[in-house]
Amino acid sequence: MRLTRSQDFWAGILFIFAGALTMWLARDYPLGSARRMGAGYYPMLIATGLCIVGAVLTARGWTNEGRCIEKGALRPFLSMIGVVAFALLLQPAGLVIAVVALMAIAAFAGRGSLLLETLGSTIFLVVFAAIVFIWGLELPITLLPQW
Amino acid sequence: MTVLDFLVNLGLGFGVATMPINLLYCFAGVLLGTLIGVLPGIGPIATIAMLLPITFGLPPTTALVMLAGIYYGAQYGGSTTAILMNLPGESTSAVTTLDGYQMAKQGRAGVALGIAAIGSFLGGCVATLVLGLFAPPLAGLALNFGPPEYFALMVLGLISAVVLASGSLVKAIGMILLGLLFGAVGTDLNTGFLRFSFGIGEISNGIDFVVVAIGIFAFTEILLNLERTETQRSFTQNVKGIWPSWLDIKQAFPAILRGTGLGTVLGVLPGGGALLASFAAYALEKKISRHPETFGKGAIEGVAGPETANNAAAQTSFIPLLTLGIPSNAVMAVMAGALIIQGITPGPQVISSHPELFWGIIASMLIGNLMLVILNMPLIGLWVKLLSIPYRMLYPAILLFCCVGAFSISNSPVAVLLTVFFGLVGYVCLKVGCEPAPLVLGFVLGPLFEENLRRSLLLSRGDPIIFIQRPISATLLAITVIMLIVVLAPAIRRGREEVLHKE
């Protein structure tokens, strides 16, 4: 049996997964009745809908492959890692270090970043962010580490 | 409402819109809108989502004036890129590339830009007046709606949004359900029960809208853009002679009128909006033209029609939001989020309880459209220069803005991490061919949807027959069913795919 790359098939699997996960998470939520719904009634209803939609898509993708999933690349995800680094660094280490970390990691997410260019735009963005976010909008973040 | 009322209200609106702070933010909005409209790779949805936190501190009217300006400003900007670079700066300008770029190649770039700006201006102004004339009575009608009617209306809104949108219907429904589910996270309002909170304090009151919007639109877009190799952009002609000749105007004027009408109507439809309007306008122009063979070779009608229509639709797509509280497309979902943040629940009561907001926005749209024409003509040279900034320098800046935007909602790094999660959700969904826009619609409407479902069933003691016993809700649901049948009918399905695959 070959492994299908059908978009429909995998979309269906994902919807079923989301539905099933919801049902499992909400397994202990009070259901109530249609007349007086508990907290779990509505999520269960939606989750059932997700499973039905998922089943239809999976079946459709299995019998008729349709469009296939295009190959992705791993590099772009560095941009998200950069964001995570920013989020974790912002409060303990201050804006400057967080922005530098974001830029340094995100620069590798695309192709053809140039060192000088990245340095230049990092300096620009640090200054810009400091002016707009710290002095302009007065967000509770500091410029430099507080230790 | 009499004509006199309309004029009095419009006067009130102009009073509000011409306050210096509103003029300033209107200008900032349309300028920024044009800027991101010109730049491919960043759209109005991501921009508005990113800027939402900045609008926290502004008065509601000022905030909405600016955000609306970004939306219709982007429609202007998109045409510049389409005409000069054969690349849609905005998806709504995709069809403009067909004839606009050809005109540019023939040395008529200035004329194409000029006609696009004039058409956008006329379309935008007429559509704004339609918004002012028709929204108040419609809202009055909706004021009598009870929970079953609201529930039916939301079903209609959600389904028609996916029926008219591109892609697979089943997938879109799945995405709506997913959105409704994310909307259910947090404390259950009726019982106080905490749902799906995973012990994360930040989401005990629900996931913030900004997080979802930035993640799904901005981050997902960045991930996909980075995946594609950057294509070398070739362009920069000298743009000369922006003012079209009398002959050009005579040729384009009927197209502008038709584009205005079509855009105005299609904008109101749920799921309609600027994208659909531009495609429909191009198809219409080509169909009724006496020289259809000139299309794709620099026909001025092919620029005038769609560019007028997308701007007209951008204005009238506010009607469902401000009268019924139903966002008809993803941009309006973001606007709904902005209203909610400002403490205003979108719905029929907005016009009567916040007249200064509604009429202020209307008046600011007229002012903003004028600003755009004045702004665009002399600044085209600047926009052209802007286009030479490579994407590799843009995306880190966009990332940073998104990060700070997400952080500032609750001054917590958790929001930023959640945004990354939604970025990944959006990416995975697009990889398996699911458009993320319905998810956002579902997410925004989710709490209202659940609330009205529960209240209706409480009224009827748990019997779902209530939805077809009440005449208005029965009618709305019947329309929904008819729409579904029509779309699923094989003949129409084929036609729909044909239209949508031209993209």
XYZ file of C-alpha atoms in Angstrom:
650
model
C 0.000 0.000 0.000
C 1.453 3.292 -1.025
C 1.497 6.326 1.217
C -0.822 8.910 -0.254
C 0.150 12.562 -0.508
C -3.415 13.599 -1.196
C -4.328 16.947 0.372
C -7.905 15.828 0.965
C -6.824 12.668 2.744
C -4.511 14.411 5.176
C -6.898 17.308 5.736
C -9.474 14.685 6.729
C -7.052 12.983 9.094
C -6.268 16.324 10.724
C -9.939 17.183 11.202
C -10.637 13.765 12.716
C -7.625 14.206 14.969
C -8.845 17.627 16.103
C -12.330 16.274 16.713
C -11.127 13.241 18.625
C -8.686 15.300 20.682
C -11.482 17.688 21.611
C -13.737 14.840 22.671
C -10.987 13.391 24.798
C -10.148 16.741 26.414
C -13.809 17.464 27.092
C -14.600 13.935 28.287
C -15.266 15.065 31.863
C -16.976 18.348 31.087
C -20.608 18.445 32.216
C -22.824 17.688 29.226
C -26.249 18.761 30.390
C -29.101 18.454 27.922
C -30.122 20.311 24.787
C -32.493 22.342 26.920
C -29.919 23.341 29.474
C -26.525 22.780 27.963
C -23.531 22.151 30.146
C -20.068 23.390 29.302
C -19.284 20.230 27.368
C -22.343 20.026 25.112
C -21.332 22.561 22.505
C -17.697 21.391 22.166
C -18.937 17.825 21.742
C -21.344 18.988 19.050
C -18.606 20.798 17.144
C -16.171 17.917 17.607
C -18.729 15.512 16.147
C -19.083 17.820 13.160
C -15.294 17.880 12.742
C -15.143 14.073 12.755
C -17.874 13.848 10.106
C -16.162 16.427 7.885
C -12.869 14.611 8.446
C -14.360 11.252 7.496
C -15.815 12.655 4.275
C -12.481 14.208 3.300
C -10.450 11.132 4.170
C -12.722 8.944 2.089
C -12.622 11.394 -0.792
C -8.848 11.664 -0.688
C -8.474 7.887 -0.518
C -10.649 7.159 -3.535
C -9.637 10.175 -5.582
C -6.232 11.552 -4.757
C -6.796 15.032 -6.193
C -4.166 17.637 -5.464
C -1.090 16.537 -3.573
C 0.718 18.188 -0.713
C 3.643 20.202 -1.967
C 7.001 19.662 -0.441
C 7.859 22.165 2.250
C 11.203 23.322 3.519
C 12.544 23.408 7.055
C 14.504 26.636 6.795
C 11.532 29.031 7.009
C 10.649 27.628 10.432
C 13.754 29.304 11.788
C 11.682 32.478 11.654
C 9.279 30.951 14.176
C 12.182 29.839 16.367
C 13.379 33.429 16.240
C 9.979 34.562 17.484
C 10.058 32.044 20.321
C 13.505 33.293 21.300
C 12.191 36.848 21.248
C 9.236 35.926 23.440
C 11.402 34.166 26.002
C 14.110 36.836 26.080
C 12.023 40.010 26.021
C 11.259 40.308 29.717
C 14.365 38.884 31.338
C 16.918 40.279 28.887
C 15.314 43.429 27.545
C 14.400 44.685 24.101
C 17.863 45.035 22.602
C 18.942 41.452 23.192
C 15.528 40.089 22.168
C 15.524 41.966 18.862
C 19.102 40.976 18.115
C 18.265 37.325 18.818
C 15.166 37.498 16.621
C 17.084 39.059 13.755
C 20.066 36.738 14.078
C 17.935 33.608 13.961
C 15.387 34.847 11.438
C 18.112 35.945 9.027
C 18.800 32.280 8.321
C 15.154 31.569 7.580
C 15.348 33.072 4.116
C 17.912 32.600 1.415
C 20.497 35.168 0.528
C 20.567 37.268 3.667
C 23.653 39.445 3.632
C 25.645 40.070 6.794
C 25.988 43.823 6.382
C 22.368 44.227 5.410
C 21.192 42.236 8.426
C 23.460 44.219 10.728
C 22.163 47.456 9.325
C 18.513 46.555 9.610
C 19.040 45.125 13.097
C 20.471 48.410 14.323
C 17.688 50.297 12.610
C 14.980 48.075 14.116
C 16.451 48.203 17.620
C 16.442 51.996 17.550
C 13.021 52.118 15.939
C 11.512 49.603 18.370
C 12.989 51.427 21.349
C 11.530 54.744 20.231
C 8.102 53.446 19.257
C 7.458 50.725 21.798
C 9.266 51.898 24.907
C 9.012 55.682 24.688
C 6.041 55.983 22.338
C 3.631 53.291 23.479
C 5.209 52.924 26.935
C 5.042 49.146 26.910
C 6.345 47.638 30.146
C 9.576 46.372 28.652
C 13.095 47.460 29.379
C 15.868 48.234 26.995
C 18.578 46.224 28.695
C 18.744 43.348 31.202
C 17.733 44.285 34.716
C 20.138 42.093 36.610
C -35.014 57.770 6.957
C -35.487 60.886 4.918
C -32.918 62.589 2.769
C -32.759 65.334 5.336
C -31.902 62.884 8.117
C -29.197 61.490 5.933
C -27.669 64.895 5.362
C -27.881 65.797 9.046
C -26.186 62.536 9.977
C -23.566 62.990 7.327
C -22.957 66.447 8.743
C -22.454 64.895 12.163
C -20.054 62.428 10.560
C -18.034 65.155 8.910
C -17.880 66.968 12.202
C -16.317 63.885 13.735
C -14.129 62.971 10.785
C -12.615 66.424 10.429
C -11.425 66.533 14.017
C -7.623 66.871 13.758
C -6.909 63.545 15.462
C -9.261 61.686 13.123
C -7.887 63.415 10.048
C -4.404 62.512 11.174
C -5.197 58.834 11.734
C -7.246 58.671 8.553
C -4.212 59.948 6.686
C -1.926 57.529 8.531
C -4.310 54.693 7.688
C -4.595 55.334 3.975
C -0.874 55.998 3.672
C -0.014 52.784 5.455
C -2.687 50.952 3.489
C -1.241 52.128 0.202
C 2.227 51.161 1.389
C 1.329 47.584 2.261
C -0.914 47.418 -0.789
C 2.073 48.225 -2.944
C 4.292 45.689 -1.225
C 3.567 42.122 -2.241
C 3.867 39.670 0.613
C 1.996 41.649 3.227
C -1.718 42.262 3.117
C -4.273 44.390 4.935
C -5.393 41.579 7.244
C -1.952 40.993 8.697
C -1.321 44.725 8.950
C -4.566 45.477 10.731
C -4.035 42.571 13.107
C -0.512 43.766 13.822
C -1.663 47.294 14.541
C -4.671 46.367 16.686
C -2.724 46.667 19.931
C -1.575 50.144 18.964
C -5.220 51.201 18.649
C -6.042 50.158 22.225
C -5.377 53.612 23.537
C -7.258 55.463 20.799
C -10.933 56.453 20.907
C -13.051 53.856 19.038
C -13.884 56.113 16.100
C -10.276 57.107 15.562
C -9.178 53.488 15.695
C -11.789 52.349 13.206
C -11.139 55.277 10.888
C -7.497 54.282 10.680
C -8.121 50.550 10.279
C -10.723 51.126 7.569
C -8.256 53.421 5.829
C -5.701 50.641 5.750
C -8.192 48.340 4.070
C -9.356 50.570 1.263
C -5.945 52.190 0.948
C -4.543 48.757 0.186
C -6.927 48.455 -2.753
C -5.343 51.555 -4.283
C -1.812 50.416 -3.590
C -2.361 46.968 -5.030
C -3.065 48.369 -8.459
C 0.297 50.150 -8.615
C 2.230 46.924 -8.211
C -0.071 45.081 -10.591
C 0.371 47.638 -13.338
C 4.092 48.311 -12.971
C 5.346 44.844 -12.105
C 2.798 42.373 -13.370
C 2.554 41.153 -9.788
C -0.500 41.633 -7.611
C 0.466 43.745 -4.608
C -2.867 42.623 -3.217
C -4.847 39.568 -4.275
C -7.714 41.884 -5.190
C -5.572 43.393 -7.910
C -4.662 40.072 -9.492
C -6.835 40.638 -12.558
C -5.485 44.140 -12.999
C -2.156 42.613 -13.982
C -3.735 41.200 -17.154
C -4.348 44.504 -18.881
C -2.575 46.933 -16.587
C 0.863 45.480 -17.181
C 0.226 45.346 -20.914
C -0.651 49.016 -20.835
C 2.570 49.702 -18.966
C 4.532 47.807 -21.593
C 2.963 50.020 -24.230
C 4.206 53.064 -22.338
C 0.791 53.833 -20.917
C 1.588 52.997 -17.272
C 0.681 56.501 -16.181
C -2.698 56.333 -17.851
C -3.437 52.942 -16.297
C -2.479 54.202 -12.843
C -4.504 57.342 -13.343
C -7.611 55.482 -14.476
C -7.267 53.012 -11.603
C -7.093 55.890 -9.130
C -10.034 57.754 -10.651
C -12.125 54.589 -10.814
C -11.256 53.664 -7.252
C -12.196 57.131 -6.092
C -15.591 57.151 -7.808
C -16.385 53.568 -6.826
C -15.328 54.190 -3.261
C -17.407 57.340 -2.881
C -20.591 55.891 -4.367
C -20.263 52.724 -2.289
C -19.735 54.791 0.850
C -22.960 56.683 0.193
C -24.745 53.366 -0.317
C -23.365 52.228 3.017
C -24.733 55.366 4.671
C -28.143 55.057 2.995
C -28.845 51.369 3.402
C -27.138 50.364 6.608
C -29.441 52.198 9.057
C -32.755 50.686 7.818
C -31.182 47.244 7.653
C -29.948 47.617 11.189
C -33.414 48.695 12.257
C -34.791 45.471 10.875
C -32.203 43.413 12.694
C -32.947 45.060 16.025
C -36.025 42.850 16.378
C -34.004 39.677 16.063
C -34.114 37.201 18.918
C -31.642 34.388 19.604
C -33.071 31.968 16.983
C -32.926 34.648 14.290
C -29.382 35.511 15.245
C -28.344 31.918 15.211
C -29.880 31.420 11.751
C -28.251 34.616 10.538
C -24.855 33.424 11.661
C -25.343 30.074 9.985
C -26.258 31.940 6.807
C -23.293 34.265 7.145
C -20.788 31.504 7.757
C -22.090 29.219 5.031
C -22.444 31.919 2.405
C -18.959 33.112 3.220
C -17.567 29.715 2.301
C -19.896 29.141 -0.627
C -18.595 32.201 -2.423
C -14.989 31.772 -1.339
C -12.501 29.684 -3.260
C -11.598 26.091 -2.619
C -13.362 23.022 -1.314
C -16.666 23.501 0.472
C -16.224 20.568 2.858
C -12.797 21.794 3.881
C -14.119 25.296 4.470
C -16.853 23.931 6.720
C -14.230 21.975 8.612
C -12.216 25.161 9.053
C -15.274 26.996 10.367
C -15.851 24.229 12.900
C -12.217 24.444 13.934
C -12.634 28.189 14.376
C -15.800 27.730 16.447
C -13.875 25.309 18.624
C -10.993 27.733 19.229
C -13.641 30.292 20.058
C -14.945 28.016 22.809
C -11.645 28.027 24.704
C -11.798 29.728 28.064
C -14.475 30.223 30.682
C -17.959 29.098 29.685
C -20.063 32.223 30.187
C -23.196 30.368 31.257
C -21.753 28.050 33.861
C -18.360 29.542 34.653
C -16.749 26.227 33.793
C -13.156 26.494 32.507
C -12.743 24.800 29.120
C -9.544 23.776 27.293
C -7.369 26.119 29.307
C -4.481 23.672 29.941
C -3.687 25.634 33.061
C -2.566 28.632 31.020
C -3.886 31.687 32.834
C -3.670 33.879 29.729
C -6.423 31.996 27.952
C -8.891 31.577 30.783
C -10.909 34.425 29.261
C -10.601 32.989 25.791
C -7.851 33.185 23.217
C -7.280 36.751 22.170
C -8.349 37.568 18.658
C -5.121 39.371 17.837
C -3.163 36.207 18.564
C -5.209 34.190 16.092
C -5.168 36.862 13.399
C -1.433 37.585 13.575
C -0.590 33.906 13.719
C -2.824 32.760 10.925
C -2.380 35.651 8.567
C 1.003 37.226 9.246
C 3.126 34.276 10.399
C 1.624 31.787 7.978
C 2.204 34.227 5.146
C 5.836 34.700 6.135
C 6.411 30.941 6.310
C 4.961 30.430 2.849
C 6.755 33.402 1.339
C 10.076 32.165 2.691
C 9.434 28.786 1.152
C 9.166 30.234 -2.313
C 12.359 31.381 -3.912
C 12.373 35.078 -4.401
C 11.800 35.904 -8.005
C 13.760 38.674 -9.576
C 11.451 41.587 -10.083
C 11.876 43.412 -13.314
C 10.338 46.797 -13.751
C 10.722 50.506 -13.303
C 9.575 52.264 -16.320
C 9.430 55.945 -16.168
C 5.888 56.762 -15.220
C 4.845 59.742 -17.231
C 1.540 61.334 -18.143
C -0.623 60.211 -15.249
C -3.648 62.119 -16.445
C -5.589 60.034 -18.923
C -6.671 61.706 -22.123
C -10.284 62.584 -22.827
C -10.529 59.561 -25.118
C -9.267 57.250 -22.371
C -11.823 58.586 -19.941
C -14.616 58.235 -22.452
C -13.589 54.644 -23.039
C -13.187 53.775 -19.372
C -16.120 55.648 -17.898
C -18.843 53.066 -18.615
C -16.572 50.398 -17.146
C -16.135 52.518 -14.032
C -19.899 52.841 -13.669
C -20.440 49.097 -14.090
C -17.577 48.353 -11.712
C -19.140 50.638 -9.127
C -22.501 48.884 -9.336
C -21.096 45.378 -9.335
C -18.609 46.073 -6.557
C -21.221 47.743 -4.382
C -23.560 44.755 -4.628
C -20.929 42.028 -4.308
C -19.347 43.744 -1.337
C -22.526 43.396 0.688
C -22.840 39.667 0.127
C -21.373 37.572 2.883
C -18.234 35.964 1.561
C -18.092 38.575 -1.129
C -15.860 41.532 -0.781
C -13.141 43.050 -2.849
C -11.587 39.901 -4.294
C -14.774 38.479 -5.758
C -15.786 41.910 -7.040
C -12.601 42.460 -9.012
C -12.820 39.066 -10.719
C -16.497 39.484 -11.518
C -15.949 42.984 -12.902
C -13.207 41.780 -15.231
C -15.362 38.918 -16.470
C -18.256 41.311 -17.051
C -16.175 43.826 -18.978
C -14.752 41.151 -21.211
C -18.153 39.643 -21.849
C -19.962 42.803 -22.868
C -17.065 44.464 -24.679
C -17.442 44.938 -28.428
C -13.765 44.120 -28.723
C -13.145 41.249 -26.332
C -9.977 40.398 -28.256
C -8.302 43.527 -26.882
C -8.527 42.165 -23.339
C -5.209 40.921 -22.085
C -3.521 43.249 -24.554
C -3.946 46.493 -22.699
C -7.676 47.240 -22.708
C -8.326 50.195 -20.446
C -11.713 48.766 -19.397
C -9.875 45.755 -17.990
C -8.140 48.068 -15.544
C -10.980 50.463 -14.847
C -13.664 47.855 -14.112
C -11.896 45.643 -11.548
C -10.058 48.477 -9.811
C -13.307 50.378 -9.352
C -15.159 47.290 -8.222
C -12.643 46.198 -5.602
C -12.674 49.595 -3.984
C -16.463 49.848 -4.007
C -16.734 46.384 -2.480
C -14.179 47.253 0.181
C -16.549 49.952 1.422
C -19.832 48.071 1.238
C -18.428 44.973 2.925
C -18.797 47.038 6.103
C -22.582 46.791 5.779
C -23.074 43.257 7.174
C -20.667 43.985 10.015
C -22.190 47.281 11.110
C -25.815 46.261 10.650
C -25.954 42.593 11.583
C -22.712 42.117 13.425
C -21.691 39.465 10.919
C -18.242 39.849 9.387
C -18.522 38.782 5.760
C -14.863 38.178 5.079
C -11.577 37.858 6.902
C -10.807 41.581 6.867
C -14.174 42.312 8.422
C -13.529 39.609 11.001
C -10.447 41.571 12.015
C -12.531 44.762 12.114
C -15.051 42.992 14.340
C -12.174 42.090 16.612
C -11.131 45.747 16.695
C -14.651 46.838 17.644
C -14.886 44.253 20.407
C -11.532 45.370 21.791
C -12.948 48.898 21.923
C -15.902 47.617 23.937
C -18.401 47.854 21.086
C -20.235 44.666 20.139
C -20.757 44.667 16.375
C -24.458 44.461 15.636
C -27.587 46.389 14.758
C -27.307 48.594 17.827
C -24.016 50.140 16.681
C -25.585 52.736 14.385
C -28.179 53.934 16.894
C -26.063 53.809 20.032
C -22.821 55.060 18.472
C -23.972 57.385 15.667
C -20.767 59.378 15.869
C -18.820 56.191 15.205
C -20.877 55.031 12.246
C -21.249 58.389 10.532
C -17.719 59.386 11.426
C -16.417 56.325 9.602
C -18.625 57.056 6.594
C -17.420 60.639 6.361
C -13.820 59.576 6.894
C -14.134 57.142 3.988
C -15.105 59.983 1.681
C -12.236 62.091 2.993
C -9.856 59.146 2.861
C -10.716 58.372 -0.745
C -9.978 61.957 -1.660
C -6.682 61.793 0.226
C -5.797 58.646 -1.690
C -6.262 60.237 -5.082
C -4.232 63.250 -4.073
C -1.643 61.047 -2.393
C -1.290 58.539 -5.165
C -0.743 60.776 -8.128
C 2.409 62.535 -6.951
C 3.742 59.710 -4.807
C 3.845 56.995 -7.440
C 7.560 57.566 -7.893
C 8.083 56.849 -4.211
C 6.040 53.635 -4.362
C 8.122 52.463 -7.286
C 11.281 52.952 -5.256
C 9.719 51.104 -2.370
C 9.195 48.089 -4.572
C 12.937 47.654 -4.877
C 13.231 46.691 -1.197
C 13.848 42.944 -1.214
C 11.659 40.650 0.862
C 14.655 39.426 2.849
C 14.787 42.847 4.470
C 11.062 43.109 5.003
C 10.175 39.905 6.796
C 12.351 40.425 9.891
C 10.696 43.794 10.411
C 7.233 42.247 9.974
C 8.183 39.514 12.460
C 9.259 42.078 15.010
C 6.059 44.083 14.668
C 3.986 40.943 15.034
C 5.914 39.906 18.135
C 5.477 43.239 19.842
C 1.852 43.393 18.738
C 1.098 40.003 20.248
C 3.107 40.756 23.375
C 1.339 44.023 24.081
C -2.139 42.436 24.293
C -1.508 41.162 27.784
C 2.156 42.069 28.249
C 2.911 38.407 28.369
C 5.293 36.230 26.363
C 2.658 33.474 26.383
C 0.612 35.405 23.816
C 3.622 35.472 21.502
C 4.116 31.722 21.841
C 0.417 31.142 21.162
C 0.744 33.270 18.052
C 3.493 30.960 16.828
C 1.136 28.046 17.458
C -1.543 29.639 15.280
C 1.047 30.427 12.636
C 1.875 26.727 12.482
C -1.825 25.796 12.431
C -2.341 28.141 9.469
C 0.688 26.702 7.695
C -0.403 23.091 8.114
C -3.929 23.945 6.985
C -2.696 25.622 3.818
C -0.415 22.672 3.093
C -3.415 20.349 3.040
C -5.371 22.804 0.925
C -7.550 24.467 3.556
C -7.909 28.240 3.343
C -7.527 29.693 6.853
C -9.975 32.603 6.447
C -13.104 30.595 7.455
C -11.350 29.556 10.651
C -11.001 33.196 11.637
C -14.652 33.885 10.792
C -15.690 30.931 12.927
C -13.409 32.038 15.725
C -14.827 35.558 15.827
C -18.438 34.434 15.664
C -17.880 31.408 17.925
C -18.912 32.847 21.310
C -21.996 34.575 19.843
C -22.883 31.441 17.941
C -22.809 29.282 21.044
C -24.633 31.865 23.129
C -27.517 32.185 20.693
C -27.746 28.444 20.120
C -28.024 27.834 23.838
C -30.522 30.627 24.413
C -32.697 29.480 21.531
C -32.814 25.946 22.803
C -33.536 27.182 26.286
C -36.525 29.072 24.862
C -37.812 26.006 23.075
C -37.060 23.570 25.902
C -34.415 21.795 23.870
C -36.405 21.402 20.690
C -34.437 22.491 17.584
C -37.726 22.964 15.722
C -37.732 26.537 17.025
C -35.375 27.504 14.215
C -37.962 26.668 11.563
C -40.984 27.809 13.545
C -39.917 31.428 13.615
C -40.500 32.889 10.139
C -37.365 35.005 9.889
C -35.010 32.309 11.080
C -36.762 29.743 8.873
C -36.281 32.003 5.855
C -32.619 32.572 6.639
C -31.997 28.857 7.052
C -33.913 28.113 3.852
C -31.667 30.535 1.965
C -28.669 28.746 3.444
C -29.916 25.343 2.323
C -30.755 26.599 -1.162
C -27.278 28.081 -1.460
C -25.678 24.808 -0.453
C -27.790 22.855 -2.944
C -27.013 25.287 -5.713
C -23.298 25.109 -5.071
C -23.222 21.356 -4.759
C -25.169 20.941 -7.997
C -22.637 19.613 -10.498
C -23.201 22.132 -13.299
C -22.680 25.179 -11.136
C -19.831 23.545 -9.340
C -17.919 23.297 -12.564
C -18.556 26.938 -13.413
C -17.465 28.033 -9.983
C -14.221 26.137 -10.244
C -13.558 27.670 -13.603
C -13.961 31.182 -12.284
C -11.891 30.560 -9.204
C -9.088 28.800 -10.995
C -8.314 31.848 -13.047
C -6.527 33.220 -10.024
